[in-house]
Amino acid sequence: MSSRRDLLLDLWRGAGAAASGGTFLVLHRALRGAALRPRETALDAGAVAEAAGAGGGVLGDLWVAGSADAPVAFSLACTHLGCRVAPAAGGGFLCPCHQSRYDRQGNPVQGPARHSLARVPLERRGASWIARMP
Amino acid sequence: MDRADAVAGDLAGRRLPSGSFGRIAFGFLAVSVLSGAALVPFYSPSRAFEDLERIEGGLPWGFFLRALHTWSSGGVLVATVLHLVQVLKGRTERQLAAGVWWRSVGLLPLGIGALLGGFVLRGDAGAVAALSIWRRILEAVPFGGTEIACFTLGSVPGDLAAAALHHAGTFTILLWLLTAEHGARLVPDLRSAVFAALVSIGLAGALPVALGAHPGTASTHLLLGPWYLLGLQGALVDLQVATGWAAPLGLVLLLGAVRHAEGRWRTGLVALAGACAAAYLLFTVRLLLLSRG
């Protein structure tokens, strides 16, 4: 037979569980709202033209190639775990964290990375190219 | 006799030092916390690398203080692992209540989290990479990985504010509280603290910690993470990203379960933990060989 003390104890536990659940829900909502969103980065059109003219070049966190009028950019973040890849001596890219290799087009050729480097759309706005970073 | 001493007492009555490594770990933790607190006024997560340069080059004894913090933090991990090995070897884990044992096992990932937090606060090229990997691994946790990543590392990629808060606050406070509960004392004993301080001072004087590469540096050479995570870095060359959270979680559950197993089951679990440690060592060696080309 349960006593008044047991009942109070059960109520106390229930209140604790409800408070924990409520806290979790509030935290979940707050953090879900703070989830990462794509960000925009402005690239100087002159620098983009220079990089494209040189057959490709690093601008911030991007590799920019193609032509001055129609540049192509992709992210230098390795698709394995996000380390910054570096242009390799013989062309292509190499990740310094887990040795993933990519070809000139950003396609994986060796190592743990399974996906191509992310293409970043560029949009011309005045004297700049706007990149929407993933 | 405190609980740490009770653990130290072998079943056969021999004065085992299984508790002594625990006490030394607490001593290292005290040195680490004090040296870290001394560094706080000279460090801001928003200009991490620049502040590290200033601490190393512009602050009198700054290089020594930083090395003291680094070596004493490493000492916490090494002494904790040695303590765990001796407890398992001496079969003394049952002298702790089940809840205390599970919380004590949690000290291991908590300690590694604190150390990794310190590593990413360097703000150099290796730290930037480690921060990115840490985030990706957390995001790979099913059901709430994104939230865990946001809570642990903040919502802005590359921002060190959340990591700094958890390194100096959450992780350190929890480490101290759980260590205090485990050892049944609020502060380390004087002898262990002095021993840990002397070892840390000796190492800091003999082996100062070098500054890493500038965060903007692009390198095709293998970038090595913190020494205690090289095995995980090596494993991630071949295994799936989920290994990053599943392996530590599995190890914690394995070590926790040892407290409840008997006879062959216990032997099997301890052997499995040993095999995991051996595999980790092999992955570390393999990565080091890979880094030499």
Short mmCIF file of C-alpha atoms in Angstrom, two decimals:
data_model
loop_
_atom_site.label_atom_id
_atom_site.label_comp_id
_atom_site.label_asym_id
_atom_site.label_seq_id
_atom_site.Cartn_x
_atom_site.Cartn_y
_atom_site.Cartn_z
CA MET A 1 0.00 0.00 0.00
CA SER A 2 1.43 3.34 -0.99
CA SER A 3 1.73 6.03 1.65
CA ARG A 4 1.31 9.77 1.31
CA ARG A 5 5.10 10.01 1.27
CA ASP A 6 5.25 7.70 -1.79
CA LEU A 7 2.60 9.77 -3.53
CA LEU A 8 4.53 12.99 -2.91
CA LEU A 9 7.70 11.29 -4.14
CA ASP A 10 5.93 10.20 -7.33
CA LEU A 11 4.59 13.71 -7.84
CA TRP A 12 8.07 15.12 -7.34
CA ARG A 13 9.52 12.70 -9.89
CA GLY A 14 6.75 13.47 -12.36
CA ALA A 15 7.36 17.19 -12.00
CA GLY A 16 11.07 16.62 -12.55
CA ALA A 17 10.43 14.56 -15.68
CA ALA A 18 8.01 17.19 -17.03
CA ALA A 19 10.49 19.98 -16.34
CA SER A 20 13.27 18.01 -18.06
CA GLY A 21 11.06 17.31 -21.07
CA GLY A 22 10.02 20.96 -21.30
CA THR A 23 13.62 22.11 -21.07
CA PHE A 24 14.59 19.67 -23.80
CA LEU A 25 11.81 20.91 -26.08
CA VAL A 26 12.75 24.57 -25.53
CA LEU A 27 16.41 23.77 -26.18
CA HIS A 28 15.51 21.72 -29.25
CA ARG A 29 13.46 24.59 -30.74
CA ALA A 30 16.12 27.17 -29.96
CA LEU A 31 18.93 25.12 -31.46
CA ARG A 32 16.87 24.07 -34.47
CA GLY A 33 16.30 27.76 -35.18
CA ALA A 34 20.02 28.36 -34.92
CA ALA A 35 20.88 25.68 -37.51
CA LEU A 36 23.42 26.67 -40.13
CA ARG A 37 22.16 28.62 -43.11
CA PRO A 38 23.88 29.37 -46.42
CA ARG A 39 25.79 32.67 -46.31
CA GLU A 40 26.59 35.07 -49.08
CA THR A 41 30.11 36.20 -49.87
CA ALA A 42 31.00 39.03 -52.26
CA LEU A 43 33.93 38.42 -54.58
CA ASP A 44 35.66 41.26 -56.39
CA ALA A 45 34.98 40.90 -60.15
CA GLY A 46 38.62 41.82 -60.94
CA ALA A 47 39.97 39.10 -58.66
CA VAL A 48 37.52 36.60 -60.17
CA ALA A 49 38.65 37.53 -63.70
CA GLU A 50 42.29 37.20 -62.66
CA ALA A 51 41.73 33.77 -61.11
CA ALA A 52 39.73 32.58 -64.12
CA GLY A 53 42.38 33.90 -66.50
CA ALA A 54 45.11 32.00 -64.64
CA GLY A 55 43.20 28.75 -65.16
CA GLY A 56 41.87 28.81 -61.60
CA GLY A 57 42.74 30.31 -58.25
CA VAL A 58 41.82 30.40 -54.57
CA LEU A 59 39.56 33.23 -53.45
CA GLY A 60 38.77 32.92 -49.75
CA ASP A 61 37.13 29.53 -49.24
CA LEU A 62 36.48 29.05 -52.97
CA TRP A 63 38.27 27.77 -56.05
CA VAL A 64 37.34 29.95 -59.00
CA ALA A 65 37.94 28.91 -62.61
CA GLY A 66 36.12 29.15 -65.97
CA SER A 67 36.06 32.53 -67.73
CA ALA A 68 35.75 36.14 -66.56
CA ASP A 69 32.20 36.33 -67.94
CA ALA A 70 31.08 32.93 -66.77
CA PRO A 71 33.20 31.94 -63.77
CA VAL A 72 32.74 28.61 -62.09
CA ALA A 73 33.33 28.23 -58.36
CA PHE A 74 33.39 25.39 -55.93
CA SER A 75 33.93 25.17 -52.21
CA LEU A 76 37.33 24.17 -50.86
CA ALA A 77 35.66 22.31 -47.97
CA CYS A 78 36.39 18.59 -48.24
CA THR A 79 33.14 16.64 -48.60
CA HIS A 80 34.45 14.02 -46.17
CA LEU A 81 34.70 16.04 -42.93
CA GLY A 82 34.96 19.65 -44.01
CA CYS A 83 38.72 20.31 -43.87
CA ARG A 84 40.04 22.88 -46.30
CA VAL A 85 41.55 21.18 -49.36
CA ALA A 86 44.60 22.67 -51.05
CA PRO A 87 45.52 22.76 -54.75
CA ALA A 88 47.93 19.87 -55.35
CA ALA A 89 51.16 20.16 -57.33
CA GLY A 90 50.09 17.97 -60.25
CA GLY A 91 46.60 19.54 -60.55
CA GLY A 92 43.55 18.68 -58.54
CA PHE A 93 43.16 19.04 -54.81
CA LEU A 94 44.31 17.24 -51.68
CA CYS A 95 42.74 17.22 -48.23
CA PRO A 96 45.35 17.54 -45.46
CA CYS A 97 43.21 15.76 -42.84
CA HIS A 98 42.43 12.33 -44.30
CA GLN A 99 44.21 12.48 -47.65
CA SER A 100 41.19 12.62 -49.96
CA ARG A 101 42.16 13.55 -53.51
CA TYR A 102 40.05 15.38 -56.07
CA ASP A 103 40.67 16.01 -59.77
CA ARG A 104 40.65 19.45 -61.42
CA GLN A 105 36.86 19.36 -61.69
CA GLY A 106 36.53 18.64 -57.98
CA ASN A 107 35.55 15.00 -58.39
CA PRO A 108 36.88 12.56 -55.78
CA VAL A 109 39.52 10.17 -57.10
CA GLN A 110 41.09 8.74 -53.94
CA GLY A 111 40.60 8.60 -50.19
CA PRO A 112 37.52 8.64 -47.96
CA ALA A 113 35.64 11.49 -49.72
CA ARG A 114 32.75 10.11 -51.78
CA HIS A 115 31.23 13.32 -53.17
CA SER A 116 32.50 16.06 -55.46
CA LEU A 117 33.49 19.43 -54.04
CA ALA A 118 30.32 21.53 -53.75
CA ARG A 119 29.57 23.82 -56.68
CA VAL A 120 28.87 27.36 -55.51
CA PRO A 121 26.50 29.44 -57.65
CA LEU A 122 27.84 32.88 -58.56
CA GLU A 123 25.58 35.81 -59.33
CA ARG A 124 26.80 39.11 -60.81
CA ARG A 125 25.88 42.18 -58.78
CA GLY A 126 27.58 45.38 -59.96
CA ALA A 127 31.34 45.10 -59.54
CA SER A 128 31.08 41.91 -57.53
CA TRP A 129 30.18 38.28 -57.87
CA ILE A 130 28.00 37.01 -55.05
CA ALA A 131 28.68 33.47 -53.92
CA ARG A 132 26.10 31.59 -51.88
CA MET A 133 28.27 29.45 -49.65
CA PRO A 134 26.80 26.06 -48.68
CA MET B 1 40.17 6.47 4.50
CA ASP B 2 38.59 8.18 1.51
CA ARG B 3 36.98 6.38 -1.42
CA ALA B 4 40.06 6.77 -3.60
CA ASP B 5 42.08 5.03 -0.91
CA ALA B 6 39.45 2.34 -0.67
CA VAL B 7 39.79 1.71 -4.39
CA ALA B 8 43.53 1.65 -3.94
CA GLY B 9 43.28 -1.12 -1.42
CA ASP B 10 43.63 -4.40 -3.25
CA LEU B 11 41.34 -7.27 -2.38
CA ALA B 12 44.42 -9.09 -1.18
CA GLY B 13 45.25 -6.22 1.12
CA ARG B 14 48.24 -5.04 -0.88
CA ARG B 15 48.66 -1.23 -1.06
CA LEU B 16 47.87 -0.91 -4.72
CA PRO B 17 48.63 2.37 -6.46
CA SER B 18 45.43 2.11 -8.55
CA GLY B 19 44.08 5.02 -6.54
CA SER B 20 47.37 6.90 -6.72
CA PHE B 21 47.06 7.46 -10.47
CA GLY B 22 43.58 8.77 -9.83
CA ARG B 23 44.89 11.17 -7.22
CA ILE B 24 47.65 12.26 -9.58
CA ALA B 25 45.04 12.84 -12.31
CA PHE B 26 43.20 15.13 -9.89
CA GLY B 27 46.51 16.91 -9.19
CA PHE B 28 47.07 17.44 -12.93
CA LEU B 29 43.51 18.71 -13.26
CA ALA B 30 44.18 21.30 -10.55
CA VAL B 31 47.38 22.47 -12.28
CA SER B 32 45.57 22.58 -15.61
CA VAL B 33 42.66 24.61 -14.24
CA LEU B 34 44.94 27.09 -12.46
CA SER B 35 47.23 27.59 -15.47
CA GLY B 36 44.18 27.88 -17.75
CA ALA B 37 42.65 30.51 -15.47
CA ALA B 38 45.91 32.44 -15.62
CA LEU B 39 45.74 32.43 -19.43
CA VAL B 40 42.14 33.64 -19.65
CA PRO B 41 42.86 37.42 -19.42
CA PHE B 42 45.20 37.21 -22.40
CA TYR B 43 42.98 35.19 -24.71
CA SER B 44 39.89 35.95 -26.74
CA PRO B 45 38.24 33.36 -29.00
CA SER B 46 37.51 36.04 -31.62
CA ARG B 47 41.26 36.56 -32.28
CA ALA B 48 42.57 33.18 -31.17
CA PHE B 49 45.67 32.84 -33.31
CA GLU B 50 46.81 36.45 -32.77
CA ASP B 51 46.40 36.07 -29.00
CA LEU B 52 48.36 32.82 -29.04
CA GLU B 53 51.16 34.63 -30.89
CA ARG B 54 51.08 37.38 -28.26
CA ILE B 55 51.10 34.89 -25.39
CA GLU B 56 54.04 33.05 -26.95
CA GLY B 57 56.08 36.06 -28.00
CA GLY B 58 54.94 39.16 -26.13
CA LEU B 59 53.88 38.01 -22.69
CA PRO B 60 56.67 37.37 -20.16
CA TRP B 61 56.60 33.66 -19.32
CA GLY B 62 53.55 33.32 -21.57
CA PHE B 63 55.11 30.46 -23.54
CA PHE B 64 55.80 28.65 -20.27
CA LEU B 65 52.29 29.19 -18.92
CA ARG B 66 50.78 27.86 -22.14
CA ALA B 67 53.08 24.82 -22.12
CA LEU B 68 52.23 24.23 -18.45
CA HIS B 69 48.52 24.24 -19.33
CA THR B 70 49.05 21.93 -22.30
CA TRP B 71 51.22 19.39 -20.47
CA SER B 72 49.12 19.32 -17.31
CA SER B 73 45.98 18.76 -19.43
CA GLY B 74 47.71 15.87 -21.18
CA GLY B 75 48.71 14.60 -17.74
CA VAL B 76 45.04 14.43 -16.72
CA LEU B 77 44.27 12.11 -19.63
CA VAL B 78 47.36 9.90 -19.24
CA ALA B 79 46.90 9.50 -15.46
CA THR B 80 43.17 8.81 -15.92
CA VAL B 81 43.81 6.06 -18.48
CA LEU B 82 46.53 4.53 -16.26
CA HIS B 83 44.12 4.68 -13.32
CA LEU B 84 41.43 2.94 -15.37
CA VAL B 85 43.85 0.22 -16.50
CA GLN B 86 44.89 -0.46 -12.91
CA VAL B 87 41.31 -0.54 -11.69
CA LEU B 88 40.40 -3.08 -14.39
CA LYS B 89 43.53 -5.08 -13.68
CA GLY B 90 42.90 -5.05 -9.94
CA ARG B 91 39.15 -5.76 -10.40
CA THR B 92 38.34 -2.97 -7.99
CA GLU B 93 35.54 -1.33 -9.97
CA ARG B 94 32.90 -2.99 -7.77
CA GLN B 95 34.06 -0.95 -4.82
CA LEU B 96 32.26 1.99 -6.42
CA ALA B 97 28.48 2.31 -6.49
CA ALA B 98 27.08 1.60 -9.97
CA GLY B 99 26.02 5.23 -10.53
CA VAL B 100 29.38 6.57 -9.46
CA TRP B 101 31.12 4.06 -11.74
CA TRP B 102 29.07 5.10 -14.77
CA ARG B 103 29.66 8.78 -14.06
CA SER B 104 33.37 8.03 -13.61
CA VAL B 105 33.50 6.25 -16.98
CA GLY B 106 31.94 9.40 -18.42
CA LEU B 107 35.02 11.28 -17.24
CA LEU B 108 36.95 9.80 -20.16
CA PRO B 109 34.93 11.34 -23.05
CA LEU B 110 34.44 14.46 -20.96
CA GLY B 111 38.20 14.80 -20.51
CA ILE B 112 38.79 14.25 -24.21
CA GLY B 113 36.11 16.83 -25.00
CA ALA B 114 37.84 19.33 -22.72
CA LEU B 115 41.23 18.62 -24.29
CA LEU B 116 39.83 18.82 -27.82
CA GLY B 117 38.17 22.11 -26.88
CA GLY B 118 41.59 23.41 -25.84
CA PHE B 119 43.11 22.17 -29.10
CA VAL B 120 40.58 24.01 -31.28
CA LEU B 121 41.04 27.19 -29.22
CA ARG B 122 44.56 27.49 -30.68
CA GLY B 123 42.93 28.85 -33.82
CA ASP B 124 45.73 27.63 -36.13
CA ALA B 125 45.32 25.60 -39.33
CA GLY B 126 45.15 22.29 -37.41
CA ALA B 127 42.62 23.72 -34.97
CA VAL B 128 40.39 25.03 -37.77
CA ALA B 129 40.41 21.57 -39.36
CA ALA B 130 39.72 19.87 -36.02
CA LEU B 131 36.78 22.19 -35.36
CA SER B 132 35.27 21.35 -38.73
CA ILE B 133 35.72 17.60 -38.20
CA TRP B 134 34.25 17.81 -34.70
CA ARG B 135 31.17 19.60 -36.07
CA ARG B 136 30.68 17.08 -38.89
CA ILE B 137 30.97 14.13 -36.52
CA LEU B 138 28.43 15.63 -34.12
CA GLU B 139 26.07 16.42 -37.00
CA ALA B 140 26.29 12.77 -38.04
CA VAL B 141 24.69 11.68 -34.74
CA PRO B 142 21.19 10.46 -35.59
CA PHE B 143 18.17 12.22 -34.03
CA GLY B 144 19.45 15.60 -32.95
CA GLY B 145 22.99 15.69 -34.32
CA THR B 146 22.53 19.22 -35.66
CA GLU B 147 21.26 20.41 -32.30
CA ILE B 148 24.13 18.74 -30.45
CA ALA B 149 26.59 20.39 -32.86
CA CYS B 150 24.95 23.80 -32.37
CA PHE B 151 24.92 23.40 -28.59
CA THR B 152 28.54 22.26 -28.43
CA LEU B 153 30.15 24.40 -31.12
CA GLY B 154 27.67 27.20 -31.78
CA SER B 155 25.75 27.96 -34.97
CA VAL B 156 28.42 29.95 -36.81
CA PRO B 157 31.08 27.80 -38.51
CA GLY B 158 34.59 28.74 -37.40
CA ASP B 159 33.38 30.74 -34.38
CA LEU B 160 35.21 29.64 -31.24
CA ALA B 161 32.99 31.33 -28.64
CA ALA B 162 30.90 28.23 -27.84
CA ALA B 163 33.96 25.96 -27.78
CA ALA B 164 35.71 28.39 -25.41
CA LEU B 165 32.67 28.52 -23.13
CA HIS B 166 32.44 24.73 -22.90
CA HIS B 167 36.21 24.27 -22.56
CA ALA B 168 36.58 26.71 -19.68
CA GLY B 169 33.10 26.24 -18.26
CA THR B 170 30.96 23.18 -18.86
CA PHE B 171 33.69 20.58 -19.38
CA THR B 172 35.98 21.88 -16.64
CA ILE B 173 33.23 22.22 -14.06
CA LEU B 174 31.83 18.76 -14.82
CA LEU B 175 35.32 17.24 -14.80
CA TRP B 176 36.02 18.74 -11.40
CA LEU B 177 32.66 17.73 -9.93
CA LEU B 178 32.81 14.15 -11.20
CA THR B 179 36.44 13.77 -10.15
CA ALA B 180 35.56 15.13 -6.72
CA GLU B 181 32.66 12.70 -6.45
CA HIS B 182 34.81 9.80 -7.64
CA GLY B 183 37.66 10.56 -5.25
CA ALA B 184 35.33 11.67 -2.45
CA ARG B 185 37.29 14.86 -1.93
CA LEU B 186 36.76 18.37 -3.22
CA VAL B 187 40.41 19.19 -3.92
CA PRO B 188 43.42 16.97 -4.68
CA ASP B 189 45.75 16.04 -1.85
CA LEU B 190 48.86 18.18 -1.51
CA ARG B 191 51.34 15.45 -2.42
CA SER B 192 49.60 14.62 -5.72
CA ALA B 193 49.16 18.28 -6.60
CA VAL B 194 52.84 19.00 -5.96
CA PHE B 195 53.89 15.92 -7.93
CA ALA B 196 51.66 16.90 -10.88
CA ALA B 197 52.91 20.49 -10.74
CA LEU B 198 56.56 19.39 -10.74
CA VAL B 199 56.04 17.02 -13.69
CA SER B 200 54.13 19.71 -15.63
CA ILE B 201 56.74 22.36 -14.87
CA GLY B 202 59.53 20.02 -15.93
CA LEU B 203 57.82 19.12 -19.20
CA ALA B 204 56.85 22.75 -19.91
CA GLY B 205 60.46 23.84 -19.41
CA ALA B 206 61.96 21.00 -21.43
CA LEU B 207 59.36 20.76 -24.19
CA PRO B 208 57.71 24.09 -24.96
CA VAL B 209 54.63 23.94 -27.21
CA ALA B 210 55.19 25.35 -30.69
CA LEU B 211 52.75 27.64 -32.49
CA GLY B 212 50.82 25.95 -35.28
CA ALA B 213 50.57 27.09 -38.89
CA HIS B 214 48.57 30.26 -39.65
CA PRO B 215 44.87 29.39 -40.16
CA GLY B 216 44.94 30.69 -43.75
CA THR B 217 47.79 28.37 -44.70
CA ALA B 218 46.88 25.83 -47.37
CA SER B 219 48.84 22.64 -46.96
CA THR B 220 48.85 19.38 -48.88
CA HIS B 221 50.88 17.72 -46.12
CA LEU B 222 48.93 15.57 -43.70
CA LEU B 223 47.66 17.78 -40.90
CA LEU B 224 47.87 15.84 -37.65
CA GLY B 225 45.21 16.36 -35.01
CA PRO B 226 45.79 16.17 -31.25
CA TRP B 227 47.97 13.21 -30.19
CA TYR B 228 45.18 11.43 -28.32
CA LEU B 229 42.88 11.49 -31.36
CA LEU B 230 45.36 10.31 -34.00
CA GLY B 231 43.86 6.81 -33.86
CA LEU B 232 40.42 8.23 -34.60
CA GLN B 233 41.83 10.38 -37.40
CA GLY B 234 43.50 7.26 -38.83
CA ALA B 235 40.28 5.26 -38.52
CA LEU B 236 38.33 7.93 -40.39
CA VAL B 237 40.60 7.50 -43.41
CA ASP B 238 39.00 4.08 -43.95
CA LEU B 239 35.80 3.99 -41.91
CA GLN B 240 32.52 5.88 -42.08
CA VAL B 241 32.02 9.28 -40.44
CA ALA B 242 29.68 7.67 -37.89
CA THR B 243 32.77 5.96 -36.41
CA GLY B 244 33.61 9.34 -34.92
CA TRP B 245 30.71 9.22 -32.44
CA ALA B 246 29.83 5.52 -32.44
CA ALA B 247 33.29 4.29 -31.38
CA PRO B 248 33.63 6.56 -28.30
CA LEU B 249 30.03 5.82 -27.30
CA GLY B 250 30.62 2.08 -27.70
CA LEU B 251 33.76 2.28 -25.59
CA VAL B 252 31.96 4.14 -22.81
CA LEU B 253 29.14 1.58 -22.79
CA LEU B 254 31.68 -1.24 -22.81
CA LEU B 255 33.63 0.15 -19.85
CA GLY B 256 30.42 0.93 -17.99
CA ALA B 257 29.16 -2.62 -18.48
CA VAL B 258 32.32 -4.09 -16.96
CA ARG B 259 31.03 -3.04 -13.53
CA HIS B 260 27.98 -5.31 -13.96
CA ALA B 261 29.65 -8.36 -15.53
CA GLU B 262 31.15 -11.31 -13.75
CA GLY B 263 33.39 -14.25 -14.58
CA ARG B 264 33.81 -14.92 -18.28
CA TRP B 265 31.62 -11.99 -19.26
CA ARG B 266 33.87 -9.58 -17.43
CA THR B 267 37.00 -11.16 -18.90
CA GLY B 268 35.44 -10.91 -22.36
CA LEU B 269 34.48 -7.26 -21.95
CA VAL B 270 37.91 -6.30 -20.62
CA ALA B 271 39.54 -8.22 -23.48
CA LEU B 272 37.30 -6.38 -25.95
CA ALA B 273 38.31 -3.04 -24.42
CA GLY B 274 41.95 -4.11 -24.74
CA ALA B 275 41.41 -5.06 -28.39
CA CYS B 276 39.84 -1.64 -29.03
CA ALA B 277 42.87 0.03 -27.45
CA ALA B 278 45.22 -2.08 -29.59
CA ALA B 279 43.27 -1.23 -32.77
CA TYR B 280 43.38 2.44 -31.81
CA LEU B 281 47.15 2.21 -31.41
CA LEU B 282 47.48 0.52 -34.81
CA PHE B 283 45.41 3.26 -36.49
CA THR B 284 47.65 5.84 -34.80
CA VAL B 285 50.82 4.16 -36.07
CA ARG B 286 49.34 3.83 -39.55
CA LEU B 287 48.44 7.53 -39.66
CA LEU B 288 51.92 8.51 -38.48
CA LEU B 289 53.43 6.35 -41.23
CA LEU B 290 51.05 7.97 -43.75
CA SER B 291 52.15 11.42 -42.59
CA ARG B 292 55.74 10.54 -43.43
CA GLY B 293 54.67 9.75 -46.97
#
